[in-house]
mmCIF file of C-alpha atoms in Angstrom:
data_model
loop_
_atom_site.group_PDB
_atom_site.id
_atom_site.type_symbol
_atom_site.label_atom_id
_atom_site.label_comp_id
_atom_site.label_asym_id
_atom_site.label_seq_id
_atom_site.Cartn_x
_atom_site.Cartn_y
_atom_site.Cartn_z
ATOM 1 C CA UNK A 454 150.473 134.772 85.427
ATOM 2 C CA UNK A 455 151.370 131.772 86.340
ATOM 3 C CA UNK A 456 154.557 129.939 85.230
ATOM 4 C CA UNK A 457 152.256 127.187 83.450
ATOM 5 C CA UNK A 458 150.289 129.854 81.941
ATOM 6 C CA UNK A 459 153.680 131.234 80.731
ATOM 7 C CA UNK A 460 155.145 128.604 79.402
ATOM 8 C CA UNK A 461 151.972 127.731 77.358
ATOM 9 C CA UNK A 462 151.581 131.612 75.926
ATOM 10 C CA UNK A 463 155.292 131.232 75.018
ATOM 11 C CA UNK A 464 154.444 127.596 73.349
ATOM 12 C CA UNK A 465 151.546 129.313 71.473
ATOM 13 C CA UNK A 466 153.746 132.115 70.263
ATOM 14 C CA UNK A 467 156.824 130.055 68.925
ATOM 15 C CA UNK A 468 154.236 127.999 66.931
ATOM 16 C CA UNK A 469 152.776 130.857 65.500
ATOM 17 C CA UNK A 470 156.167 132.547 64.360
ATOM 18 C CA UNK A 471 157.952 129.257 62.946
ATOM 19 C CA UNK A 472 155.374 127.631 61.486
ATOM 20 C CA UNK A 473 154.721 129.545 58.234
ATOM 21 C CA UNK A 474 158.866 128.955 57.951
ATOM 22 C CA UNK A 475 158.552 125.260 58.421
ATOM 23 C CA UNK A 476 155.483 124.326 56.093
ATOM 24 C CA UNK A 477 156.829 126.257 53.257
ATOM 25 C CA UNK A 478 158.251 123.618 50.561
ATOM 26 C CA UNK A 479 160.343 124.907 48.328
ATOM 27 C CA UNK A 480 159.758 123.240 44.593
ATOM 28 C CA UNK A 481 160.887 125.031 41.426
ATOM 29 C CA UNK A 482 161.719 124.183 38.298
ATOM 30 C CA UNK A 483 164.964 125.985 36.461
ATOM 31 C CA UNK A 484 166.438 126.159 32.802
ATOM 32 C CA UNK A 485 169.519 127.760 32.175
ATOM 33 C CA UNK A 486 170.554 130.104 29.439
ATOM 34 C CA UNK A 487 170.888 128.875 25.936
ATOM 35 C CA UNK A 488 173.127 130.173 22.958
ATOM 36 C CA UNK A 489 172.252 128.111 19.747
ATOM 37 C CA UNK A 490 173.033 129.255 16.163
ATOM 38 C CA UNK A 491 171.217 128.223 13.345
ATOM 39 C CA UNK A 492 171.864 124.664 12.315
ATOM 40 C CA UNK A 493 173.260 123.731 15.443
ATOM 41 C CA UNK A 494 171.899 121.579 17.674
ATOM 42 C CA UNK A 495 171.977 121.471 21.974
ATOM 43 C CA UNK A 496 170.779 119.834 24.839
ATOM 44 C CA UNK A 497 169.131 121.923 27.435
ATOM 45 C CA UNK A 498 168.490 120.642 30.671
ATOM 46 C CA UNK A 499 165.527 120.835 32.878
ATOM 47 C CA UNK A 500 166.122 121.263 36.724
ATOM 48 C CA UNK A 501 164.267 120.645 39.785
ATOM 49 C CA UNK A 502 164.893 121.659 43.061
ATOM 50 C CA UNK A 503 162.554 120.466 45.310
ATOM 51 C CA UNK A 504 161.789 119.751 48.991
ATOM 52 C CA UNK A 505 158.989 117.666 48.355
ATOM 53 C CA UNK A 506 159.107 114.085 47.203
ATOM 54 C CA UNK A 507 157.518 113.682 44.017
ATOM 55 C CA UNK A 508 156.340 110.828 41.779
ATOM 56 C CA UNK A 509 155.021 112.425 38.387
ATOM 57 C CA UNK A 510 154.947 115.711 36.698
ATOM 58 C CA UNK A 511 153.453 117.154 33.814
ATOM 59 C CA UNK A 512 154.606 120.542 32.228
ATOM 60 C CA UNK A 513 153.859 122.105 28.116
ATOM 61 C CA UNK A 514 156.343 122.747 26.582
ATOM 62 C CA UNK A 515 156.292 125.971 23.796
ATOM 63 C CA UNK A 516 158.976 126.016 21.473
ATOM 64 C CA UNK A 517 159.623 128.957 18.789
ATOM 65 C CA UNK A 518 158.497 128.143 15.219
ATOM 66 C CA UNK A 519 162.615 127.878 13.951
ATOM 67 C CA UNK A 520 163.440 124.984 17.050
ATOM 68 C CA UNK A 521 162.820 121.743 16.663
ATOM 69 C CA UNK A 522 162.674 119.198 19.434
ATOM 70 C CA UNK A 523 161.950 116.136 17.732
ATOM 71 C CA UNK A 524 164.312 113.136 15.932
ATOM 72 C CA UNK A 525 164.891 111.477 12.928
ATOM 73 C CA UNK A 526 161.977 109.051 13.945
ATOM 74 C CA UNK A 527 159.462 112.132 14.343
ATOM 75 C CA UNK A 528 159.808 111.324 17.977
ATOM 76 C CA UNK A 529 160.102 114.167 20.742
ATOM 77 C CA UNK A 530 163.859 114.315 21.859
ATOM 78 C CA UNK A 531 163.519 114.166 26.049
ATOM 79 C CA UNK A 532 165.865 112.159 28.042
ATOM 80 C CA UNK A 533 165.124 111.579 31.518
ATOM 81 C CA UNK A 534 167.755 111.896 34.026
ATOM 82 C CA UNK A 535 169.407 109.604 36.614
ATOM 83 C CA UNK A 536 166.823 110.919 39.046
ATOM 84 C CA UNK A 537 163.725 108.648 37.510
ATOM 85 C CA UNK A 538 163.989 105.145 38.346
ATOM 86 C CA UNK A 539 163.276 102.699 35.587
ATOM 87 C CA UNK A 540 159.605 102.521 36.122
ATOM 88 C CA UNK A 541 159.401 105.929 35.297
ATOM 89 C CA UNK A 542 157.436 106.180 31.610
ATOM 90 C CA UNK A 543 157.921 109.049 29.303
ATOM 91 C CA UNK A 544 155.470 110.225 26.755
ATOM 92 C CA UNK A 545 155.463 113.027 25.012
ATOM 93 C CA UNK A 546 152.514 114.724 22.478
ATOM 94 C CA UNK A 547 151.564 117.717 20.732
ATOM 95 C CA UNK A 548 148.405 119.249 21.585
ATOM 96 C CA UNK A 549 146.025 121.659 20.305
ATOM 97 C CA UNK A 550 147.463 124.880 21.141
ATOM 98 C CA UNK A 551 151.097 123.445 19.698
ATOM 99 C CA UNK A 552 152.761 123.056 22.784
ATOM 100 C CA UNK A 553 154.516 120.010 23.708
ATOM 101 C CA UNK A 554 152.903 118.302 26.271
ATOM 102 C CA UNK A 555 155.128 116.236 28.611
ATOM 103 C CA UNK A 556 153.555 113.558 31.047
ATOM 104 C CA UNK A 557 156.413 111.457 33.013
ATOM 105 C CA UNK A 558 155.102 108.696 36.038
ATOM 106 C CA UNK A 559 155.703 105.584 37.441
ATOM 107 C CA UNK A 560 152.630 102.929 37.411
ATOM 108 C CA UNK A 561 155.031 101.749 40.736
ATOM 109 C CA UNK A 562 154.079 105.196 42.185
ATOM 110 C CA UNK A 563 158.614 105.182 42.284
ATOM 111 C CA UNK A 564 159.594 108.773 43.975
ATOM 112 C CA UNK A 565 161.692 110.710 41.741
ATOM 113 C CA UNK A 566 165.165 110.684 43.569
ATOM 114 C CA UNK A 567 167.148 113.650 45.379
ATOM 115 C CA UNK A 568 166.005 117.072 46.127
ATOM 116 C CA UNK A 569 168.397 118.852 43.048
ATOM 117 C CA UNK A 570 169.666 118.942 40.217
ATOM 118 C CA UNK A 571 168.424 118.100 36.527
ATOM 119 C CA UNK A 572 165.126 116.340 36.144
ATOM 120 C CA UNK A 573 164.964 115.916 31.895
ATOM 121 C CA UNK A 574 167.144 116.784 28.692
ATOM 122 C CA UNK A 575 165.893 118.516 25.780
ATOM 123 C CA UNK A 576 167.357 118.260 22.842
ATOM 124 C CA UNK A 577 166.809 121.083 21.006
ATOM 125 C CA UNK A 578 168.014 121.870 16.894
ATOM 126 C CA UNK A 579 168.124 125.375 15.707
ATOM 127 C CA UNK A 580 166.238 125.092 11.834
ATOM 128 C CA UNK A 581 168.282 127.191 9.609
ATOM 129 C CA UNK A 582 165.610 130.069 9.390
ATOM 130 C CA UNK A 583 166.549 130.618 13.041
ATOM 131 C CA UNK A 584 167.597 133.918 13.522
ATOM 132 C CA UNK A 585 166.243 135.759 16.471
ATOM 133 C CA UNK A 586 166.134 135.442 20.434
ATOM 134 C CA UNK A 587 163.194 133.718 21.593
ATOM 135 C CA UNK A 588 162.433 132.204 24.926
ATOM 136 C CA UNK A 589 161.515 128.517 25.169
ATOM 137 C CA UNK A 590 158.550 128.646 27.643
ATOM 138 C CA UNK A 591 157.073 126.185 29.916
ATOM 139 C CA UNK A 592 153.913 126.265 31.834
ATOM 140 C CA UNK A 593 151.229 124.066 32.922
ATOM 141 C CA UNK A 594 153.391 122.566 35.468
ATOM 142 C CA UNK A 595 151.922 119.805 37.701
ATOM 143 C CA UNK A 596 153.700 117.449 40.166
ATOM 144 C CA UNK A 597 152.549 114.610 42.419
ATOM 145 C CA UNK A 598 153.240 113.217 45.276
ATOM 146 C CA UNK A 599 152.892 109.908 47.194
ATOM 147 C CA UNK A 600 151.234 112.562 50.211
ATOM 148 C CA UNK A 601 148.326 113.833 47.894
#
């Protein structure tokens, strides 16, 4: 074999090893643990650690019958972090299967900044039938990016 030859197979072979490391993007989404009595009320924050850039996302939302997520106005209570820019739009609707479902994007196409740390604030009010643990669940998770 010739040194060429070699250096080529070895090429070939590094490629093949390190490439399933480098492609793979890491992009999760992460809640932390919540302790909320009845009456009370909290924010919960939404994290996203990501290693792709993103512009939009979309996520439901399924809250347990005794939480409420919504404001004097009848309005859903989401803040968006420091991480949108101010083109980002929020909305924010209830559909069929009672979820919440959560739509946030910039009409700018504006990346959502950083690579960590919280992405959106719920603020969530225990009703004063609440007496249980629950989970707050959230699936239906889509993101976007400038590359798609």
């Amino acid at each position: 074999m010739s040194k060429r030859q070699y250096l080529l197979s070895y090429a070939v072979i590094w490629l093949l090893c390190c490439l399933p490391w480098t492609s793979s993007a890491v992009n999760r989404l992460e809640v932390e643990d919540l302790c909320i009595l009845a009456g009370q009320s909290k924010q919960v924050p939404i994290a996203l650690i990501n290693d792709t850039a993103f512009t939009a996302c979309q996520m439901d939302i399924h809250l347990p019958d005794a939480l409420s997520m919504q404001n004097a106005n009848g309005d859903f209570a989401i803040t968006l972090s420091s991480r949108f820019s101010s083109s980002h739009i929020i909305t924010a609707n209830r559909v069929s299967n009672g979820s919440i479902r959560v739509v946030i994007y910039s009409l700018s196409n504006a990346a959502i900044s950083g690579n960590a740390g919280d992405l959106l604030y719920l603020n969530i009010t225990a009703l004063s039938s609440f007496n249980e643990v629950c989970q707050i669940q959230i699936d239906n998770i889509r993101f976007t990016s400038t590359n798609v």
